[in-house]
Coordinates of C-alpha atoms and ligand atoms in Angstrom, one line a residue:
M23 CA 12.9 41.9 127.0
K24 CA 14.7 42.0 123.6
H25 CA 14.8 38.6 122.0
A26 CA 17.8 37.3 120.0
L27 CA 18.3 34.0 118.1
V28 CA 21.7 32.3 117.8
I29 CA 21.7 29.5 115.3
G30 CA 24.6 27.1 116.0
G31 CA 25.3 29.0 119.2
T32 CA 26.6 26.2 121.5
G33 CA 30.2 26.0 120.1
M34 CA 32.5 28.9 119.0
L35 CA 29.6 31.4 119.5
S36 CA 29.1 30.5 123.2
G37 CA 31.0 33.6 124.4
T38 CA 28.7 35.8 122.2
V39 CA 25.5 34.1 123.7
K40 CA 26.8 34.9 127.2
W41 CA 27.6 38.5 126.2
L42 CA 24.0 38.9 124.9
I43 CA 22.6 37.7 128.2
K44 CA 24.7 40.3 130.0
E45 CA 23.4 43.0 127.6
G46 CA 19.9 42.2 128.7
W47 CA 18.7 40.0 125.8
H48 CA 16.6 36.8 126.0
V49 CA 18.5 34.4 123.8
S50 CA 17.1 31.5 122.0
V51 CA 19.9 29.1 121.1
T52 CA 19.9 26.3 118.6
G53 CA 22.0 23.1 118.5
R54 CA 21.3 19.4 118.3
T55 CA 23.0 18.1 121.4
H56 CA 22.2 18.5 125.1
R57 CA 25.9 18.0 125.9
K58 CA 26.9 21.3 124.2
M59 CA 23.7 23.0 125.3
K60 CA 24.3 22.2 129.0
Q61 CA 26.5 25.2 129.6
F62 CA 23.4 27.5 129.1
L63 CA 20.8 25.7 131.0
K64 CA 21.5 27.5 134.2
Y65 CA 20.4 30.9 132.7
K66 CA 16.7 31.8 132.8
E67 CA 17.4 34.2 129.9
I68 CA 18.0 31.2 127.5
T69 CA 15.5 29.2 125.5
P70 CA 17.3 26.0 124.3
I71 CA 16.1 24.9 120.9
Y72 CA 17.1 21.4 120.0
A73 CA 16.9 21.1 116.2
D74 CA 18.8 20.0 113.2
Y75 CA 19.0 22.8 110.6
H76 CA 18.7 20.3 107.8
H77 CA 15.1 19.8 109.1
T78 CA 14.1 23.4 108.7
K79 CA 10.3 23.0 109.1
E80 CA 10.8 21.4 112.5
M81 CA 13.4 24.0 113.5
N82 CA 11.1 26.8 112.3
K83 CA 8.2 25.5 114.4
K84 CA 10.3 25.4 117.6
I85 CA 11.7 28.9 116.8
M86 CA 8.2 30.3 116.4
Q87 CA 7.2 28.6 119.7
A88 CA 10.0 30.6 121.3
V89 CA 8.6 33.8 119.6
D90 CA 5.2 33.1 121.0
N91 CA 6.7 32.8 124.5
E92 CA 9.4 35.5 124.5
G93 CA 8.3 38.0 121.8
P94 CA 9.5 38.7 118.3
I95 CA 13.1 38.2 117.4
E96 CA 15.0 41.3 116.4
L97 CA 18.6 40.0 116.2
V98 CA 19.7 36.8 114.6
I99 CA 23.3 35.5 114.7
A100 CA 23.7 32.4 112.4
W101 CA 26.5 29.9 111.9
I102 CA 25.1 27.3 109.5
H103 CA 27.3 24.9 107.6
S104 CA 27.1 25.4 103.8
D105 CA 25.4 22.0 103.3
A106 CA 22.2 23.3 104.7
K107 CA 21.3 25.5 101.8
G108 CA 18.1 27.4 102.1
A109 CA 17.7 26.9 105.9
L110 CA 18.6 30.5 106.8
H111 CA 16.3 31.9 104.1
E112 CA 13.4 29.9 105.5
V113 CA 14.1 30.9 109.1
M114 CA 14.4 34.6 108.2
S115 CA 11.2 34.5 106.2
E116 CA 9.2 33.3 109.2
I117 CA 10.9 35.6 111.8
T118 CA 10.5 38.8 109.7
K119 CA 6.7 38.2 109.5
R120 CA 6.6 39.1 113.2
K121 CA 9.0 42.0 113.4
Q122 CA 9.5 45.2 111.5
H123 CA 13.3 45.3 111.5
V124 CA 15.5 42.3 112.1
D125 CA 19.3 42.4 112.1
L126 CA 20.9 39.3 110.7
Y127 CA 24.6 38.6 111.4
H128 CA 25.6 35.8 109.1
I129 CA 28.9 34.1 110.1
V130 CA 30.7 32.6 107.2
S131 CA 34.1 31.1 106.5
G132 CA 36.7 33.3 104.9
T133 CA 36.5 31.7 101.5
T134 CA 32.8 32.6 101.0
K135 CA 32.0 35.1 98.3
M136 CA 29.8 37.9 99.8
D137 CA 27.5 38.4 96.8
E138 CA 26.9 34.7 96.2
L139 CA 25.7 34.2 99.7
K140 CA 23.8 37.4 99.9
N141 CA 21.7 36.2 97.0
E142 CA 21.3 32.8 98.5
V143 CA 19.9 34.3 101.7
T144 CA 17.8 36.7 99.7
A145 CA 17.0 38.7 102.9
P146 CA 13.4 39.9 103.2
V147 CA 13.1 43.7 102.9
N148 CA 12.7 44.2 106.7
C149 CA 15.9 42.2 107.4
I150 CA 19.2 44.1 107.6
Y151 CA 21.9 41.7 106.4
H152 CA 25.3 41.8 108.0
Q153 CA 28.1 39.4 107.2
V154 CA 31.0 38.3 109.5
K155 CA 33.8 36.5 107.8
L156 CA 36.2 34.1 109.7
G157 CA 39.7 34.7 108.6
F158 CA 42.9 33.6 110.3
I159 CA 45.6 35.0 112.5
K160 CA 49.1 35.6 111.2
E161 CA 51.7 35.3 113.9
R162 CA 55.2 36.0 112.6
S163 CA 55.4 33.6 109.6
I164 CA 52.7 31.2 110.9
R165 CA 49.0 31.3 110.2
R166 CA 46.5 29.7 112.5
W167 CA 42.8 29.4 112.8
L168 CA 40.8 31.6 115.1
T169 CA 40.1 30.5 118.7
H170 CA 36.5 30.3 120.0
K171 CA 37.2 33.4 122.1
E172 CA 38.5 35.4 119.1
I173 CA 35.5 34.4 117.1
S174 CA 32.9 35.3 119.9
E175 CA 34.7 38.6 120.5
G176 CA 34.8 39.4 116.9
V177 CA 31.1 38.8 116.4
I178 CA 30.4 41.0 119.6
E179 CA 32.4 43.8 118.0
A180 CA 30.5 43.5 114.7
V181 CA 27.2 43.6 116.5
K182 CA 28.2 46.5 118.8
N183 CA 29.2 48.6 115.8
H184 CA 26.4 47.4 113.5
Q185 CA 29.0 46.5 110.9
R186 CA 27.5 45.4 107.5
T187 CA 30.7 43.5 106.7
F188 CA 33.3 42.5 109.1
I189 CA 36.4 40.2 109.0
I190 CA 37.7 38.5 112.1
G191 CA 41.5 38.2 111.7
V192 CA 42.8 38.6 108.1
L193 CA 41.9 36.9 104.8
K194 CA 45.3 37.1 103.1
Ligands
NAP205 N1 38.7 30.7 109.9 C1 38.6 30.1 111.1 O1 39.4 30.3 112.0 C2 37.5 29.1 111.3 C3 36.5 28.9 110.4 C4 35.5 28.0 110.7 C5 35.6 27.2 111.8 N2 36.6 27.3 112.6 C6 36.8 26.4 113.8 O2 36.3 25.2 113.4 C7 35.8 24.6 114.6 C8 34.7 23.6 114.2 O3 33.6 24.4 113.6 P1 32.1 24.0 113.9 O4 31.3 24.4 112.7 O5 32.1 22.7 114.5 O6 31.8 25.2 115.0 P2 31.1 25.1 116.4 O7 30.6 26.5 116.6 O8 32.1 24.7 117.4 O9 29.9 24.1 116.3 C9 28.8 24.2 115.4 C10 27.5 24.8 116.1 O10 26.5 24.4 115.2 C11 25.7 23.4 115.8 N3 25.4 22.5 114.7 C12 26.2 21.8 113.9 N4 25.6 21.1 113.0 C13 24.3 21.4 113.2 C14 23.1 20.9 112.5 N5 23.1 20.0 111.5 N6 21.9 21.4 113.0 C15 21.8 22.3 114.0 N7 22.9 22.7 114.6 C16 24.1 22.3 114.3 C17 26.5 22.8 116.9 O11 25.8 22.2 117.9 P3 25.4 20.6 117.8 O12 26.7 19.9 117.4 O13 25.0 20.2 119.2 O14 24.3 20.5 116.8 C18 27.2 24.1 117.3 O15 26.3 24.8 118.1 C19 35.4 25.7 115.5 O16 35.8 25.3 116.7 C20 36.0 26.9 115.0 O17 36.9 27.4 115.9 C21 37.6 28.2 112.4

Protein backbone atom coordinates (compact mmCIF):
# COMPACT_ATOMS: atom_id res chain seq x y z
CA MET A 1 0.00 0.00 0.00
CA LYS A 2 1.24 3.52 -0.79
CA HIS A 3 2.18 5.45 2.34
CA ALA A 4 1.46 9.18 2.83
CA LEU A 5 2.26 11.46 5.76
CA VAL A 6 0.05 14.42 6.65
CA ILE A 7 1.65 16.71 9.22
CA GLY A 8 -0.95 18.79 11.05
CA GLY A 9 -3.65 16.68 9.41
CA THR A 10 -6.37 16.70 12.06
CA GLY A 11 -7.81 20.18 11.43
CA MET A 12 -8.38 21.89 8.10
CA LEU A 13 -6.69 18.99 6.23
CA SER A 14 -9.06 16.31 7.59
CA GLY A 15 -10.95 16.18 4.28
CA THR A 16 -7.67 15.63 2.41
CA VAL A 17 -6.74 12.75 4.74
CA LYS A 18 -10.12 11.07 4.13
CA TRP A 19 -9.70 11.48 0.37
CA LEU A 20 -6.26 9.85 0.52
CA ILE A 21 -7.77 6.83 2.28
CA LYS A 22 -10.38 6.55 -0.50
CA GLU A 23 -7.58 6.72 -3.05
CA GLY A 24 -5.95 3.66 -1.49
CA TRP A 25 -3.24 5.28 0.64
CA HIS A 26 -2.14 4.30 4.09
CA VAL A 27 -1.95 7.66 5.88
CA SER A 28 0.20 8.54 8.88
CA VAL A 29 -1.33 11.63 10.46
CA THR A 30 0.36 13.85 13.01
CA GLY A 31 -1.15 16.10 15.66
CA ARG A 32 -0.80 16.56 19.39
CA THR A 33 -4.28 15.87 20.68
CA HIS A 34 -6.42 12.74 20.88
CA ARG A 35 -9.55 14.91 20.70
CA LYS A 36 -8.78 16.00 17.11
CA MET A 37 -7.32 12.61 16.10
CA LYS A 38 -10.42 10.71 17.24
CA GLN A 39 -12.21 11.20 13.87
CA PHE A 40 -9.59 8.94 12.19
CA LEU A 41 -9.26 6.14 14.71
CA LYS A 42 -11.96 4.02 13.08
CA TYR A 43 -9.88 3.69 9.88
CA LYS A 44 -7.42 0.80 9.64
CA GLU A 45 -5.57 2.79 6.95
CA ILE A 46 -4.55 5.46 9.48
CA THR A 47 -1.51 5.52 11.74
CA PRO A 48 -2.02 8.26 14.32
CA ILE A 49 1.24 9.95 15.33
CA TYR A 50 0.96 12.03 18.49
CA ALA A 51 3.83 14.47 18.40
CA ASP A 52 4.63 18.15 18.75
CA TYR A 53 6.56 19.39 15.73
CA HIS A 54 8.62 21.64 17.99
CA HIS A 55 10.18 18.40 19.29
CA THR A 56 11.40 17.23 15.93
CA LYS A 57 13.64 14.37 17.08
CA GLU A 58 10.78 12.73 18.94
CA MET A 59 8.38 13.29 16.02
CA ASN A 60 10.92 11.89 13.54
CA LYS A 61 11.38 8.76 15.67
CA LYS A 62 7.63 8.11 15.59
CA ILE A 63 7.43 8.80 11.85
CA MET A 64 10.24 6.35 11.18
CA GLN A 65 8.44 3.73 13.30
CA ALA A 66 5.46 4.18 10.95
CA VAL A 67 7.82 3.75 7.98
CA ASP A 68 9.11 0.50 9.47
CA ASN A 69 5.53 -0.75 9.84
CA GLU A 70 3.87 0.60 6.69
CA GLY A 71 6.72 1.12 4.23
CA PRO A 72 8.52 4.19 2.85
CA ILE A 73 6.60 7.47 2.61
CA GLU A 74 6.22 8.79 -0.92
CA LEU A 75 3.82 11.71 -0.34
CA VAL A 76 4.03 14.33 2.41
CA ILE A 77 1.44 17.06 2.98
CA ALA A 78 2.61 19.49 5.63
CA TRP A 79 0.86 22.29 7.48
CA ILE A 80 3.35 23.51 10.06
CA HIS A 81 3.14 26.86 11.82
CA SER A 82 6.05 29.16 10.98
CA ASP A 83 7.42 29.16 14.53
CA ALA A 84 8.60 25.54 14.09
CA LYS A 85 11.48 26.51 11.83
CA GLY A 86 13.59 23.64 10.59
CA ALA A 87 11.08 20.92 11.52
CA LEU A 88 10.03 20.18 7.96
CA HIS A 89 13.62 20.05 6.74
CA GLU A 90 14.56 17.53 9.43
CA VAL A 91 11.53 15.35 8.71
CA MET A 92 12.16 15.39 4.95
CA SER A 93 15.84 14.56 5.44
CA GLU A 94 14.89 11.34 7.25
CA ILE A 95 12.03 10.35 4.95
CA THR A 96 14.05 10.79 1.76
CA LYS A 97 16.72 8.40 3.04
CA ARG A 98 14.20 5.59 2.58
CA LYS A 99 12.54 6.55 -0.71
CA GLN A 100 13.84 7.47 -4.16
CA HIS A 101 11.19 10.11 -4.94
CA VAL A 102 9.06 11.91 -2.38
CA ASP A 103 6.45 14.53 -3.27
CA LEU A 104 6.17 17.25 -0.64
CA TYR A 105 3.10 19.51 -0.66
CA HIS A 106 3.92 22.37 1.66
CA ILE A 107 0.84 24.31 2.77
CA VAL A 108 1.64 27.92 3.59
CA SER A 109 -0.27 31.09 4.32
CA GLY A 110 -0.82 33.53 1.47
CA THR A 111 1.66 36.07 2.82
CA THR A 112 4.61 33.65 2.61
CA LYS A 113 7.30 34.37 0.02
CA MET A 114 7.86 31.25 -2.12
CA ASP A 115 11.63 31.60 -2.51
CA GLU A 116 12.34 32.30 1.15
CA LEU A 117 10.43 29.23 2.23
CA LYS A 118 11.85 27.01 -0.46
CA ASN A 119 15.33 27.87 0.76
CA GLU A 120 14.33 27.25 4.34
CA VAL A 121 13.05 23.79 3.50
CA THR A 122 16.12 23.08 1.32
CA ALA A 123 14.45 20.03 -0.10
CA PRO A 124 16.76 17.02 -0.57
CA VAL A 125 17.45 16.17 -4.23
CA ASN A 126 14.98 13.30 -4.28
CA CYS A 127 12.17 15.47 -2.87
CA ILE A 128 9.85 17.19 -5.32
CA TYR A 129 8.74 20.41 -3.67
CA HIS A 130 5.19 21.68 -4.25
CA GLN A 131 3.75 24.71 -2.53
CA VAL A 132 0.07 25.36 -1.81
CA LYS A 133 -0.78 28.89 -0.70
CA LEU A 134 -3.89 29.69 1.32
CA GLY A 135 -5.53 32.80 -0.08
CA PHE A 136 -8.98 34.13 0.61
CA ILE A 137 -12.39 34.21 -1.05
CA LYS A 138 -13.79 37.40 -2.48
CA GLU A 139 -17.60 37.48 -2.41
CA ARG A 140 -18.98 40.71 -3.86
CA SER A 141 -17.04 43.33 -1.90
CA ILE A 142 -16.37 41.10 1.08
CA ARG A 143 -13.25 38.97 1.63
CA ARG A 144 -13.35 35.98 3.87
CA TRP A 145 -10.98 33.21 4.93
CA LEU A 146 -11.18 29.80 3.37
CA THR A 147 -13.30 27.12 5.02
CA HIS A 148 -11.79 23.76 6.01
CA LYS A 149 -13.67 22.15 3.10
CA GLU A 150 -12.25 24.65 0.59
CA ILE A 151 -8.74 24.13 1.95
CA SER A 152 -8.97 20.31 1.85
CA GLU A 153 -10.47 20.36 -1.65
CA GLY A 154 -7.82 22.80 -2.88
CA VAL A 155 -5.03 20.56 -1.59
CA ILE A 156 -6.67 17.55 -3.25
CA GLU A 157 -6.73 19.43 -6.57
CA ALA A 158 -3.06 20.38 -6.20
CA VAL A 159 -2.10 16.75 -5.48
CA LYS A 160 -4.25 15.33 -8.30
CA ASN A 161 -2.67 17.68 -10.83
CA HIS A 162 0.89 17.50 -9.41
CA GLN A 163 0.92 21.31 -9.21
CA ARG A 164 4.31 22.77 -8.28
CA THR A 165 2.63 25.96 -7.06
CA PHE A 166 -1.05 26.31 -6.34
CA ILE A 167 -3.17 29.04 -4.78
CA ILE A 168 -6.44 28.22 -3.03
CA GLY A 169 -8.75 31.21 -3.49
CA VAL A 170 -7.07 34.46 -4.47
CA LEU A 171 -4.16 36.44 -3.01
CA LYS A 172 -5.25 39.96 -4.06
N1 LIG B 1 -6.04 32.00 4.19
C1 LIG B 1 -6.88 31.31 4.94
O1 LIG B 1 -8.06 31.23 4.63
C2 LIG B 1 -6.34 30.61 6.16
C3 LIG B 1 -4.97 30.53 6.40
C4 LIG B 1 -4.52 29.90 7.55
C5 LIG B 1 -5.44 29.37 8.44
N2 LIG B 1 -6.76 29.47 8.16
C6 LIG B 1 -7.78 28.99 9.10
O2 LIG B 1 -7.29 29.17 10.40
C7 LIG B 1 -7.77 28.14 11.21
C8 LIG B 1 -6.76 27.81 12.27
O3 LIG B 1 -5.56 27.35 11.68
P1 LIG B 1 -4.81 26.15 12.33
O4 LIG B 1 -3.37 26.32 12.07
O5 LIG B 1 -5.28 25.96 13.75
O6 LIG B 1 -5.25 24.94 11.42
P2 LIG B 1 -5.85 23.50 11.70
O7 LIG B 1 -5.53 22.67 10.53
O8 LIG B 1 -7.25 23.60 12.12
O9 LIG B 1 -5.01 22.94 12.96
C9 LIG B 1 -3.61 22.77 12.94
C10 LIG B 1 -3.18 21.30 12.78
O10 LIG B 1 -1.84 21.18 13.17
C11 LIG B 1 -1.75 20.47 14.43
N3 LIG B 1 -0.81 21.21 15.26
C12 LIG B 1 -0.89 22.49 15.69
N4 LIG B 1 0.19 22.81 16.40
C13 LIG B 1 0.98 21.69 16.44
C14 LIG B 1 2.23 21.38 17.03
N5 LIG B 1 2.90 22.27 17.77
N6 LIG B 1 2.75 20.15 16.85
C15 LIG B 1 2.08 19.22 16.11
N7 LIG B 1 0.90 19.46 15.51
C16 LIG B 1 0.35 20.68 15.69
C17 LIG B 1 -3.16 20.46 14.98
O11 LIG B 1 -3.41 19.35 15.83
P3 LIG B 1 -3.23 19.50 17.42
O12 LIG B 1 -3.78 20.82 17.84
O13 LIG B 1 -3.94 18.32 18.00
O14 LIG B 1 -1.76 19.42 17.64
C18 LIG B 1 -3.93 20.33 13.67
O15 LIG B 1 -3.83 19.04 13.15
C19 LIG B 1 -8.09 26.98 10.32
O16 LIG B 1 -9.34 26.53 10.69
C20 LIG B 1 -8.08 27.54 8.90
O17 LIG B 1 -9.36 27.43 8.29
C21 LIG B 1 -7.23 30.09 7.07
